[in-house]
Short mmCIF file of N, CA and C and ligand atoms in Angstrom, two decimals:
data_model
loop_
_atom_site.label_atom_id
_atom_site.label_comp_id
_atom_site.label_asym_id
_atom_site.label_seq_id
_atom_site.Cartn_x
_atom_site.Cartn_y
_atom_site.Cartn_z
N UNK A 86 98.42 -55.51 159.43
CA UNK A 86 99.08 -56.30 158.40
C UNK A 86 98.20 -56.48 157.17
N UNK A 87 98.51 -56.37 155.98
CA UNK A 87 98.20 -56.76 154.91
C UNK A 87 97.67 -58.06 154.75
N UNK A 88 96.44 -58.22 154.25
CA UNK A 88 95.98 -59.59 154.17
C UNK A 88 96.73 -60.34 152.85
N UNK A 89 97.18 -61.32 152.41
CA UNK A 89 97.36 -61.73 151.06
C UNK A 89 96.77 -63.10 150.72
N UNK A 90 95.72 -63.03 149.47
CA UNK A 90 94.93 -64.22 149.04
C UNK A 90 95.56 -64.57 148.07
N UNK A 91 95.83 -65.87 147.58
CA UNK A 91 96.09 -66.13 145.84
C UNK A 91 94.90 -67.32 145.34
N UNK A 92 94.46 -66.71 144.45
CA UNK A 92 93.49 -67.81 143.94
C UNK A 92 94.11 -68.09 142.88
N UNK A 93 93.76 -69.28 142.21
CA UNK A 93 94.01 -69.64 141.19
C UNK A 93 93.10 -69.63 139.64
N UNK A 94 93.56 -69.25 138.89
CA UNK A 94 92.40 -68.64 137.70
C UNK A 94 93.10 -69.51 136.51
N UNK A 95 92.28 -69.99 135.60
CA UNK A 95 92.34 -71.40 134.58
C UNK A 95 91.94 -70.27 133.41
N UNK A 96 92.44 -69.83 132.06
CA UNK A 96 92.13 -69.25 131.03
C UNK A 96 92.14 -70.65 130.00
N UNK A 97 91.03 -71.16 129.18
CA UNK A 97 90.85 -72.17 128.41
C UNK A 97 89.42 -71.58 127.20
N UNK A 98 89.42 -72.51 126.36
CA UNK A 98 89.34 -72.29 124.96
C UNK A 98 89.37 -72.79 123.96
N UNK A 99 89.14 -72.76 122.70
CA UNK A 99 89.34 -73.66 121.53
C UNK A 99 91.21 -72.83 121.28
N UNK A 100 91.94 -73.45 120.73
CA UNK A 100 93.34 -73.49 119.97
C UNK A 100 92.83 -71.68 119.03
N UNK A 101 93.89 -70.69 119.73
CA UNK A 101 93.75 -69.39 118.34
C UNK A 101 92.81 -68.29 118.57
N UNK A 102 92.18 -68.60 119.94
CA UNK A 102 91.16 -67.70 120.55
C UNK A 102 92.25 -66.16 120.83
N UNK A 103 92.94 -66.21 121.17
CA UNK A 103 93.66 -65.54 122.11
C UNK A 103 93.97 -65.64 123.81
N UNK A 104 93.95 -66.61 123.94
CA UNK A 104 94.15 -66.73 125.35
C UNK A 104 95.56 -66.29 125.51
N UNK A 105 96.81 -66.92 124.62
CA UNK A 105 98.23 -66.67 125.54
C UNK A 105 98.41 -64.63 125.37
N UNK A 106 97.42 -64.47 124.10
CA UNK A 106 97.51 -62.61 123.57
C UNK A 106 96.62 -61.90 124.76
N UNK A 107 95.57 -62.36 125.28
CA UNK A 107 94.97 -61.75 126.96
C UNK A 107 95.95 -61.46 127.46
N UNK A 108 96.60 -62.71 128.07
CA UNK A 108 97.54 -63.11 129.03
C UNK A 108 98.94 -61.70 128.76
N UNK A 109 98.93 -62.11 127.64
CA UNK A 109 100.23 -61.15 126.96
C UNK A 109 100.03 -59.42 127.52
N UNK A 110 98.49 -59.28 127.43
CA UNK A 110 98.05 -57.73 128.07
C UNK A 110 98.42 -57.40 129.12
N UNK A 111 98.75 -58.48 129.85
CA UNK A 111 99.00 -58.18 131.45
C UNK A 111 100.94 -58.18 131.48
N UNK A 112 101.60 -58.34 130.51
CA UNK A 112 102.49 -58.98 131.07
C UNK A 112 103.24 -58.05 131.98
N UNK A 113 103.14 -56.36 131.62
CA UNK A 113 104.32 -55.62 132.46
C UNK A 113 103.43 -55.60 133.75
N UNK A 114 102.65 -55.87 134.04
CA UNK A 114 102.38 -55.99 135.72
C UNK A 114 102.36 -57.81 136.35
N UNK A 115 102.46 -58.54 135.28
CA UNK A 115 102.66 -59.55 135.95
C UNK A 115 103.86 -60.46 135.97
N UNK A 116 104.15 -61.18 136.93
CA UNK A 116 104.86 -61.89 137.20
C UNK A 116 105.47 -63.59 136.70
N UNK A 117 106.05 -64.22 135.21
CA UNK A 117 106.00 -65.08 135.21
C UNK A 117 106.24 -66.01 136.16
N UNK A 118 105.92 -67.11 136.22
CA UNK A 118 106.56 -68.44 136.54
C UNK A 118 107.27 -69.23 135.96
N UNK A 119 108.37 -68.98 135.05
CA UNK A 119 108.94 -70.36 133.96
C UNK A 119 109.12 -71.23 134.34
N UNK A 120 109.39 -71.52 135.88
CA UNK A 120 109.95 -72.86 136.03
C UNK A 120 108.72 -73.95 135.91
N UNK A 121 107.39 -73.35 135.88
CA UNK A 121 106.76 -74.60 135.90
C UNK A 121 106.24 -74.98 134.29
N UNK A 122 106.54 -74.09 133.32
CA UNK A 122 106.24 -74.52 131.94
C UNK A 122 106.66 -75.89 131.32
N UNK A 123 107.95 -76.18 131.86
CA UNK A 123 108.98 -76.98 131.14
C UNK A 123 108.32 -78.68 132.43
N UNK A 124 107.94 -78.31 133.68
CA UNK A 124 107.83 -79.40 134.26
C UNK A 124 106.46 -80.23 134.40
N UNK A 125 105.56 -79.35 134.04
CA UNK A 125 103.95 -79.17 133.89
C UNK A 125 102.83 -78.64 132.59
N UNK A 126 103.96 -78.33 132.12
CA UNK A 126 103.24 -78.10 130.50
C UNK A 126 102.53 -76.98 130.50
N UNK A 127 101.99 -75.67 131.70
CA UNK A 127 101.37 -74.95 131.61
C UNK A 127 102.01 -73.70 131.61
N UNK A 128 102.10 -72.77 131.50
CA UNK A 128 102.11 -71.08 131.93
C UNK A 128 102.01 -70.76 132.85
N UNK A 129 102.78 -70.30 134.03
CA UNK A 129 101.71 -69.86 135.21
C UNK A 129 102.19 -68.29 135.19
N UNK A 130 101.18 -67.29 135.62
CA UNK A 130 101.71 -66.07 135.94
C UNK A 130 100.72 -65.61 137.39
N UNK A 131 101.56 -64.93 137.95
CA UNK A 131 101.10 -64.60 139.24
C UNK A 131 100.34 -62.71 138.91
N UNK A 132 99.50 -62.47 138.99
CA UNK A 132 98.85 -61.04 138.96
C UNK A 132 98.33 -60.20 139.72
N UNK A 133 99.01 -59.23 140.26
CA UNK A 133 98.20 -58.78 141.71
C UNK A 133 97.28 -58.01 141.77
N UNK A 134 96.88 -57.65 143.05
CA UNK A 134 96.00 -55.69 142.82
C UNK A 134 95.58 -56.20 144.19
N UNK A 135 95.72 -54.43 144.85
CA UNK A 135 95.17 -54.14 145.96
C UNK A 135 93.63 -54.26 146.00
N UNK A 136 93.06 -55.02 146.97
CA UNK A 136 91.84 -54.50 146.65
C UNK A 136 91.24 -54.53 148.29
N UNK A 137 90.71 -53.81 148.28
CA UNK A 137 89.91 -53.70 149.75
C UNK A 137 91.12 -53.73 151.07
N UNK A 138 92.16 -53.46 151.04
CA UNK A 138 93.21 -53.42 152.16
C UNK A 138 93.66 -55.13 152.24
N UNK A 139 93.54 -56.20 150.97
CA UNK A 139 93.97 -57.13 150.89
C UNK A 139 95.18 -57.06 149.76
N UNK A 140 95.82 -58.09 149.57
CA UNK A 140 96.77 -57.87 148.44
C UNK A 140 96.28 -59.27 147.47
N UNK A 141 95.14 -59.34 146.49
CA UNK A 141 94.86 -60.14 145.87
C UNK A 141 95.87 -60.46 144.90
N UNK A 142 96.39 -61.86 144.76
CA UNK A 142 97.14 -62.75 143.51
C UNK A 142 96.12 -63.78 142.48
N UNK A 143 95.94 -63.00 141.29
CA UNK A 143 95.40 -64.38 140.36
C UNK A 143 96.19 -65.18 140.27
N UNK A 144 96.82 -66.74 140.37
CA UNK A 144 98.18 -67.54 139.60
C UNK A 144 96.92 -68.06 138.85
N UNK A 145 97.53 -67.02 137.37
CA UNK A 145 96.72 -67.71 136.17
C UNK A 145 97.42 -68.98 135.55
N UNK A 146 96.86 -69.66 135.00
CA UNK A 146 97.13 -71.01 134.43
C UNK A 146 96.83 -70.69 132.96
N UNK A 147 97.40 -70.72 132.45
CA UNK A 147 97.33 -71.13 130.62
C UNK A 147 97.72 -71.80 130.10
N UNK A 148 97.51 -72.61 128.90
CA UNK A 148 97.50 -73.99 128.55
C UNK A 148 98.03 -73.65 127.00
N UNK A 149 98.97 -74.59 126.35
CA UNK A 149 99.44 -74.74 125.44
C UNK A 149 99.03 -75.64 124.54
N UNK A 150 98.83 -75.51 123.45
CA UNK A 150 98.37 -76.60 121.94
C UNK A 150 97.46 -77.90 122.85
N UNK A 151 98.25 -79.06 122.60
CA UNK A 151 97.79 -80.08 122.85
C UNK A 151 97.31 -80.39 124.44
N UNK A 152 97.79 -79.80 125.26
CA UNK A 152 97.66 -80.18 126.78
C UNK A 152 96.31 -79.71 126.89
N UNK A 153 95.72 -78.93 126.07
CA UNK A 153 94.60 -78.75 126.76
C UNK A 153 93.63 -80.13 126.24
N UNK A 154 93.90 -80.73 125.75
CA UNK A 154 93.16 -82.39 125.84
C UNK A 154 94.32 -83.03 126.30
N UNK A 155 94.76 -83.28 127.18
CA UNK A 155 95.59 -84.12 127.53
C UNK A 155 95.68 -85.02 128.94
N UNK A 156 95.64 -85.66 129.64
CA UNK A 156 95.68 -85.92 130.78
C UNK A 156 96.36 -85.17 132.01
N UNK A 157 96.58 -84.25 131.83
CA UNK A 157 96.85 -82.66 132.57
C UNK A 157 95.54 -82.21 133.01
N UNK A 158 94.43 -82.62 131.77
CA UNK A 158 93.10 -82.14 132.98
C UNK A 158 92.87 -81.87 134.07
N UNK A 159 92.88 -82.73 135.14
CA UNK A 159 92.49 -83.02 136.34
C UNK A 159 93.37 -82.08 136.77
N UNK A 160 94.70 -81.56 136.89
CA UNK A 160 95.55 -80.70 137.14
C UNK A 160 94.83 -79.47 137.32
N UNK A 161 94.93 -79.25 136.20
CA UNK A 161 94.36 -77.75 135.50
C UNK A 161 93.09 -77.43 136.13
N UNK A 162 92.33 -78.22 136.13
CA UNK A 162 91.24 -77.84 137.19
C UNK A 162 91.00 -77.87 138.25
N UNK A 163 91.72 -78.36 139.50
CA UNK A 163 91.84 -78.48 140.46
C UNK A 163 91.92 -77.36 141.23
N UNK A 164 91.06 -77.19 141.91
CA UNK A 164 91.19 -76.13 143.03
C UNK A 164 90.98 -74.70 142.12
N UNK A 165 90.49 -74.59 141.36
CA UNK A 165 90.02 -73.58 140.38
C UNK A 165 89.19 -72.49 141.12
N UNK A 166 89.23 -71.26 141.31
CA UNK A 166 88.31 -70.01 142.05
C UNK A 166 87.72 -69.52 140.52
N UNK A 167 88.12 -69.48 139.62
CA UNK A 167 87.81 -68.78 138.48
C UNK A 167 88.18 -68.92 137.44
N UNK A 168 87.41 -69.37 136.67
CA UNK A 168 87.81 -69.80 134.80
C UNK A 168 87.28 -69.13 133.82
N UNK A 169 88.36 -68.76 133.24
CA UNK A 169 87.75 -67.43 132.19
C UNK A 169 88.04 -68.68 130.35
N UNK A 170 86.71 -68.55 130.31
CA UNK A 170 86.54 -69.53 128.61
C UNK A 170 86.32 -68.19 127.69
N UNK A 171 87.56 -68.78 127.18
CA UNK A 171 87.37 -67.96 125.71
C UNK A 171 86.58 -68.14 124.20
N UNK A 172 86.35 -66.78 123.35
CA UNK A 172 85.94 -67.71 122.38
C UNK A 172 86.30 -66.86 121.72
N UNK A 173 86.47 -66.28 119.93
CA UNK A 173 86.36 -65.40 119.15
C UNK A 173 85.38 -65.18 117.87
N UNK A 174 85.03 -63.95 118.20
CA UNK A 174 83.61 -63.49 117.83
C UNK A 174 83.43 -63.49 116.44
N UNK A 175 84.70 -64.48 115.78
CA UNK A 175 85.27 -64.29 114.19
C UNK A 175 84.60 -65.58 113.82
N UNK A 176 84.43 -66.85 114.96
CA UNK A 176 84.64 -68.18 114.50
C UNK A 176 83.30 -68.50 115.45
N UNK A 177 82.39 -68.85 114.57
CA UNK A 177 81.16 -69.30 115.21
C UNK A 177 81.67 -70.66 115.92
N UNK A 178 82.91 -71.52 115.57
CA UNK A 178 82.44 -72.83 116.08
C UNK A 178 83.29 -72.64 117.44
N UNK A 179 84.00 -71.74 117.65
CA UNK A 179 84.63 -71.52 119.26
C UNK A 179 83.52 -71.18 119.90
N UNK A 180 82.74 -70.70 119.76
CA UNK A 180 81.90 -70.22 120.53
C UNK A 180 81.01 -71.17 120.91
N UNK A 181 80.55 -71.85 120.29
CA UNK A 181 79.64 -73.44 120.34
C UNK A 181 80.32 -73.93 121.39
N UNK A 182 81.64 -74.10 120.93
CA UNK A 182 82.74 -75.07 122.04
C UNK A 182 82.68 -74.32 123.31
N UNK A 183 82.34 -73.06 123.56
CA UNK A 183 81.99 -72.80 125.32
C UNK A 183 81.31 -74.00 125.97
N UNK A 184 80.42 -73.94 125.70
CA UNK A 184 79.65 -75.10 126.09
C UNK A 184 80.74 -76.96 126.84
N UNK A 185 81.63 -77.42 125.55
CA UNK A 185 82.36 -78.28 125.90
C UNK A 185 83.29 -78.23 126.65
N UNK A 186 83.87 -76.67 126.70
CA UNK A 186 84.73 -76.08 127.90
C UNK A 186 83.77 -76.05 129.18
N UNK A 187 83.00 -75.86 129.05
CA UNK A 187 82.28 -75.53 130.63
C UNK A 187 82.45 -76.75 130.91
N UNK A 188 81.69 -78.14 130.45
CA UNK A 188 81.22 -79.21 130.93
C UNK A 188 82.39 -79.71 131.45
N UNK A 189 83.65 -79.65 130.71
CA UNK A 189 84.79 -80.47 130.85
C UNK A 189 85.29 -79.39 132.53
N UNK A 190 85.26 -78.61 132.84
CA UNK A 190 85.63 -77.80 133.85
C UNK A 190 84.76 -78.12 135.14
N UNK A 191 83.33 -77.97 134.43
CA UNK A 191 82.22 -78.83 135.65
C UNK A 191 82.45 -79.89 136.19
N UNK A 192 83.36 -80.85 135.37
CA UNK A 192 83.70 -82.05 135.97
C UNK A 192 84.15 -82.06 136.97
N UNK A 193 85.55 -81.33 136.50
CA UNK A 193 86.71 -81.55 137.40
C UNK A 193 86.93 -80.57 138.27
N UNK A 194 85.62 -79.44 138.36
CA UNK A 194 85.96 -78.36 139.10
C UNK A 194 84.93 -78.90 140.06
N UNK A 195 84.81 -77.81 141.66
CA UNK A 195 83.73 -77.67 142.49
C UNK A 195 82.54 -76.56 142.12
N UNK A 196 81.97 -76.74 142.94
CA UNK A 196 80.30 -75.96 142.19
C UNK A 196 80.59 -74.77 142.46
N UNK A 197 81.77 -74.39 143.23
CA UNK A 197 81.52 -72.72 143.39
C UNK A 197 82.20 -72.26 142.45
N UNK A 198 83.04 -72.80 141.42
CA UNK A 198 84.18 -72.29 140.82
C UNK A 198 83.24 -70.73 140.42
N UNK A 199 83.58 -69.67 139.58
CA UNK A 199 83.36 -68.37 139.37
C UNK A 199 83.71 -68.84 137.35
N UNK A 200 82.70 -68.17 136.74
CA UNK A 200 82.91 -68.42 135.32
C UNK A 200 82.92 -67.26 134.52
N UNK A 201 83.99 -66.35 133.30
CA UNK A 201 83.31 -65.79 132.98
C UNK A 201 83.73 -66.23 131.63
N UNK A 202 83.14 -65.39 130.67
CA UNK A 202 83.00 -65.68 129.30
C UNK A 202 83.64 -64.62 128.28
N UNK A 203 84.30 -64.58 127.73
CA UNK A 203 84.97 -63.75 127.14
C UNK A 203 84.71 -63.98 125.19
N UNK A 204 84.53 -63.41 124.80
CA UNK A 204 84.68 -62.96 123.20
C UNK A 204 85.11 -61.82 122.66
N UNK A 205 86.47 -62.48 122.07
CA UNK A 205 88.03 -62.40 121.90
C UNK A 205 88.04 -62.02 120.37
N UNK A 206 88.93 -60.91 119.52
CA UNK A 206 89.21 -60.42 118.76
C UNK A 206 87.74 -59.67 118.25
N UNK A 207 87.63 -58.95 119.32
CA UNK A 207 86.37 -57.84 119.16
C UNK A 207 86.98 -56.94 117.77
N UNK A 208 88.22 -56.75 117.68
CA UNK A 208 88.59 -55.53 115.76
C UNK A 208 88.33 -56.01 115.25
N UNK A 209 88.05 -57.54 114.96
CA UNK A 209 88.00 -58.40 113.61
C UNK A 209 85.98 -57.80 113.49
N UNK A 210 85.75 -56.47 113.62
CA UNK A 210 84.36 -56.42 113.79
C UNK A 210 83.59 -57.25 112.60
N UNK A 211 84.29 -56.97 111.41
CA UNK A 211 83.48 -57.28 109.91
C UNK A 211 83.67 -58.07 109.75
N UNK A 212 84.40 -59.38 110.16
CA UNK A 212 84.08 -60.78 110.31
C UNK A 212 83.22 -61.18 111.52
N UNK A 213 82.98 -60.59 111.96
CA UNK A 213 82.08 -61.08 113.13
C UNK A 213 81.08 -62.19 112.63
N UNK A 214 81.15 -63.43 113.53
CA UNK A 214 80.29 -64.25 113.50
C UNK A 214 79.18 -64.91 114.13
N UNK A 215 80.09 -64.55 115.61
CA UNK A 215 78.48 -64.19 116.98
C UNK A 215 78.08 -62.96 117.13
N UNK A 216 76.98 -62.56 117.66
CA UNK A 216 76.85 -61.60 117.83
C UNK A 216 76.57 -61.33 119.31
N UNK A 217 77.10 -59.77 120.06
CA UNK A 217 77.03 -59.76 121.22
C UNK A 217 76.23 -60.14 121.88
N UNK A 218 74.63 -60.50 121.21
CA UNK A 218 73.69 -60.65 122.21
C UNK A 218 73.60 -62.10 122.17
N UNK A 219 74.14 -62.75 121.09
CA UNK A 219 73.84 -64.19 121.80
C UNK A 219 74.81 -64.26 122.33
N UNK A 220 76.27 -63.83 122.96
CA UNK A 220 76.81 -64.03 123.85
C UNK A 220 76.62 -63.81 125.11
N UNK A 221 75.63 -62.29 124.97
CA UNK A 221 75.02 -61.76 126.50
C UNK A 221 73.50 -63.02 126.92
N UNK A 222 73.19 -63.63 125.99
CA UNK A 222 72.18 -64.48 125.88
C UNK A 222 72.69 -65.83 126.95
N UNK A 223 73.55 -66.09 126.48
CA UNK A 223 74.46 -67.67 126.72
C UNK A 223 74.50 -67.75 128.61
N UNK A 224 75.32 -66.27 128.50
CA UNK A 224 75.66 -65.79 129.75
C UNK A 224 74.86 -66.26 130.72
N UNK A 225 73.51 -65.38 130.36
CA UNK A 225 72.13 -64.86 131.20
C UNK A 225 71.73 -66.33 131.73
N UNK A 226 71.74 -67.13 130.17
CA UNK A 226 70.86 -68.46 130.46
C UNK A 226 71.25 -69.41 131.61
N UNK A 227 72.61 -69.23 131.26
CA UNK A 227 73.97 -70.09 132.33
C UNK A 227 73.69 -69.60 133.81
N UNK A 228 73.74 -68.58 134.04
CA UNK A 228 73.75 -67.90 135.10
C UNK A 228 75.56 -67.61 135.27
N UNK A 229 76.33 -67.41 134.26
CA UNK A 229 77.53 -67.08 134.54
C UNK A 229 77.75 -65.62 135.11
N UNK A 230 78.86 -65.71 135.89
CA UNK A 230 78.99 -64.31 136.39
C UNK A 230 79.31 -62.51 135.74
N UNK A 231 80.03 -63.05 134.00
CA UNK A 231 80.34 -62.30 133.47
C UNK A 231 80.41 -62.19 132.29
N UNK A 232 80.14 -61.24 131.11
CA UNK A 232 80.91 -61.44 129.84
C UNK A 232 81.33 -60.17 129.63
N UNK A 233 81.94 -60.28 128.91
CA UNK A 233 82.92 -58.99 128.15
C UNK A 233 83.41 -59.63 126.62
N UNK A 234 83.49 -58.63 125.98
CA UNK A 234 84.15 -59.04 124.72
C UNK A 234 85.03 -57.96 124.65
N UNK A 235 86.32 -58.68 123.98
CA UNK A 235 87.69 -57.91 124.06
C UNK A 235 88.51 -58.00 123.42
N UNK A 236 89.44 -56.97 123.14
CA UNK A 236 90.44 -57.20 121.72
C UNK A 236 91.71 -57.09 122.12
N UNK A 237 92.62 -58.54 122.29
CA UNK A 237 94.09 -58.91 123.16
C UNK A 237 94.62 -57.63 121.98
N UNK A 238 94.63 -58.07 120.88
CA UNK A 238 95.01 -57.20 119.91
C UNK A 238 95.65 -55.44 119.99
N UNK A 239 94.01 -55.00 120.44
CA UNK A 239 94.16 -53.96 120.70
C UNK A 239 94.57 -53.25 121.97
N UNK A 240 94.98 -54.40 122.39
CA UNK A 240 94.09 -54.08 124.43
C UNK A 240 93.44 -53.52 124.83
N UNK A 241 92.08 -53.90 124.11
CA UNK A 241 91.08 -53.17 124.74
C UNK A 241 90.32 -53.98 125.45
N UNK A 242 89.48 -53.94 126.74
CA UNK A 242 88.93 -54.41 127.87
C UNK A 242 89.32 -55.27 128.38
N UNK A 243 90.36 -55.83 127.99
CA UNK A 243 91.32 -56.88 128.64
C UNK A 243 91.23 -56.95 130.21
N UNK A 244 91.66 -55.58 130.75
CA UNK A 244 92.28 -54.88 131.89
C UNK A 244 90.70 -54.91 132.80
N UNK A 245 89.42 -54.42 131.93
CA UNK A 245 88.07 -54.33 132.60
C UNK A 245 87.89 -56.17 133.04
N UNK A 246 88.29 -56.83 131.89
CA UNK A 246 87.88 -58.25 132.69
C UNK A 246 88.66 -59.08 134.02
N UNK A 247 89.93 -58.35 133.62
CA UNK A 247 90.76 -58.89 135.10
C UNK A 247 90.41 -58.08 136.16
N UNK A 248 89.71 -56.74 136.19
CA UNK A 248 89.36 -55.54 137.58
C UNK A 248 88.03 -56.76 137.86
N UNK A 249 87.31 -56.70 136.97
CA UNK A 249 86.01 -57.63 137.34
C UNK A 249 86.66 -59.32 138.35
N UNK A 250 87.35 -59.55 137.97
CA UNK A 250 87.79 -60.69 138.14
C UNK A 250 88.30 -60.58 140.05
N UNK A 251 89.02 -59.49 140.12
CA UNK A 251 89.62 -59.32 141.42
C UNK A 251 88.41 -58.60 142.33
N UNK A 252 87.33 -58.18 141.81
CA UNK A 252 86.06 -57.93 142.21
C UNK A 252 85.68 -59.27 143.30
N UNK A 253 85.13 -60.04 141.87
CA UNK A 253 84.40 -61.53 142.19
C UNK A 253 85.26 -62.52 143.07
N UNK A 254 86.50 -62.04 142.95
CA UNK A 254 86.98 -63.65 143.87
C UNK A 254 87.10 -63.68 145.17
P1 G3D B 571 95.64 -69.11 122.01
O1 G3D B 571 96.58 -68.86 123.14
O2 G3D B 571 94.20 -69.11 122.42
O3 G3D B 571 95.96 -70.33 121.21
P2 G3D B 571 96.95 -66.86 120.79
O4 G3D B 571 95.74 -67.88 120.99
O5 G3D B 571 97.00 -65.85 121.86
O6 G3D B 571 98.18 -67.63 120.50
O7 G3D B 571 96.47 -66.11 119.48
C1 G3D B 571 96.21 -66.82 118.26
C2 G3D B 571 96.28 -65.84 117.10
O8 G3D B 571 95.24 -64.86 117.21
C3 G3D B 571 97.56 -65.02 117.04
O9 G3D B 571 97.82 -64.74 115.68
C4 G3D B 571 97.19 -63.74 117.75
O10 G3D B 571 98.00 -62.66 117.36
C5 G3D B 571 95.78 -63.56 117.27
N1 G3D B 571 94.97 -62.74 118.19
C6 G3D B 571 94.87 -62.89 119.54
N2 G3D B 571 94.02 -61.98 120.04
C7 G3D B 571 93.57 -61.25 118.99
C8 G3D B 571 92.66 -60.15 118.87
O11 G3D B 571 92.09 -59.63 119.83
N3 G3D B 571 92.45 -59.68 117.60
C9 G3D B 571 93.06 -60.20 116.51
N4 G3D B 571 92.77 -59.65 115.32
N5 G3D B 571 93.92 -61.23 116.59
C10 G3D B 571 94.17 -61.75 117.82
P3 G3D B 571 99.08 -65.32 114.91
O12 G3D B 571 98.92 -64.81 113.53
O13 G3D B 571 100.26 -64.77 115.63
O14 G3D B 571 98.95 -66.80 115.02
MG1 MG B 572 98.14 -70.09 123.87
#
């Protein structure tokens, strides 16, 4: 028999990163959830892949405008396997805000949660405002499990951070 796991994976961020345009990369292999948008304020999509003779499910969580400060917190983090914080490599002050995303996730998450780090609208190259290595820097220091930088845009490595993702969980 087929084993089947579903973890649950939290995509969060400053407002304009691209989180719902990630999300959007996946959509012809994944599965919405609408019914819980309208009752819970979030996104959910279910994402699979074989991996190792298991049938792994991300149910990603994504967050809309205001809810992500909202008393939905504690929700949203609950029972978390993996949180992917976004930032874009256009806007130095998203990237700062990793930092306030982690802490706020540290709270309400457990110590094993899985973190990775993403920097988002990699085409916007000639506005670039971080640069890859202080993102590979941030990473290292943290001891986070991953970074990638990626363009929802283009879809490019989108797909490498979710294979990584069904790797780690
Ligand atoms: P959010 O879910 O983090 O709030 P969205 O962000 O996915 O809604 O994206 C915010 C805006 O950034 C959108 O532009 C979207 O098209 C754009 N965007 C997302 N990812 C990329 C990317 O990789 N490159 C570029 N250049 N733009 C991106 P609009 O104009 O629709 O608001
Ligand atoms: Mg969004």
């Amino acid at each position: 028999d087929l084993e089947e796991l579903t973890y649950k994976v939290v995509i969060i961020g400053d407002p304009a990163v691209g989180k719902s345009s990630i999300i959007q990369n996946l959509v012809n292999e994944s599965e919405p959830m609408k019914e819980y948008k309208a009752t819970i304020g979030f996104d959910i999509f279910n994402y699979s892949a074989h991996v190792n003779d298991k049938l792994i499910t991300m149910q990603i969580w994504d967050t809309c405008g205001l809810i992500e400060f909202s008393a939905c917190t504690p929700k949203l983090y609950n029972n978390v396997s993996l949180a992917i914080i976004v930032y874009a490599i256009n806007k130095k002050e998203t990237f700062e805000n990793v930092q306030n995303w982690y802490n706020l996730l540290k709270l309400n998450s457990s110590a094993d949660t899985k973190v990775f780090i993403v920097g988002n609208k990699l085409d916007l190259e000639n506005e670039r405002e971080v640069s890859k290595e202080e993102g590979e820097k941030y990473v290292k220091d943290n001891s986070f499990k991953f970074f990638i930088e990626t363009s929802a845009k283009e879809h490019k490595y989108v797909h490498d951070m979710f294979n990584k993702g069904f790797v780690e969980l």
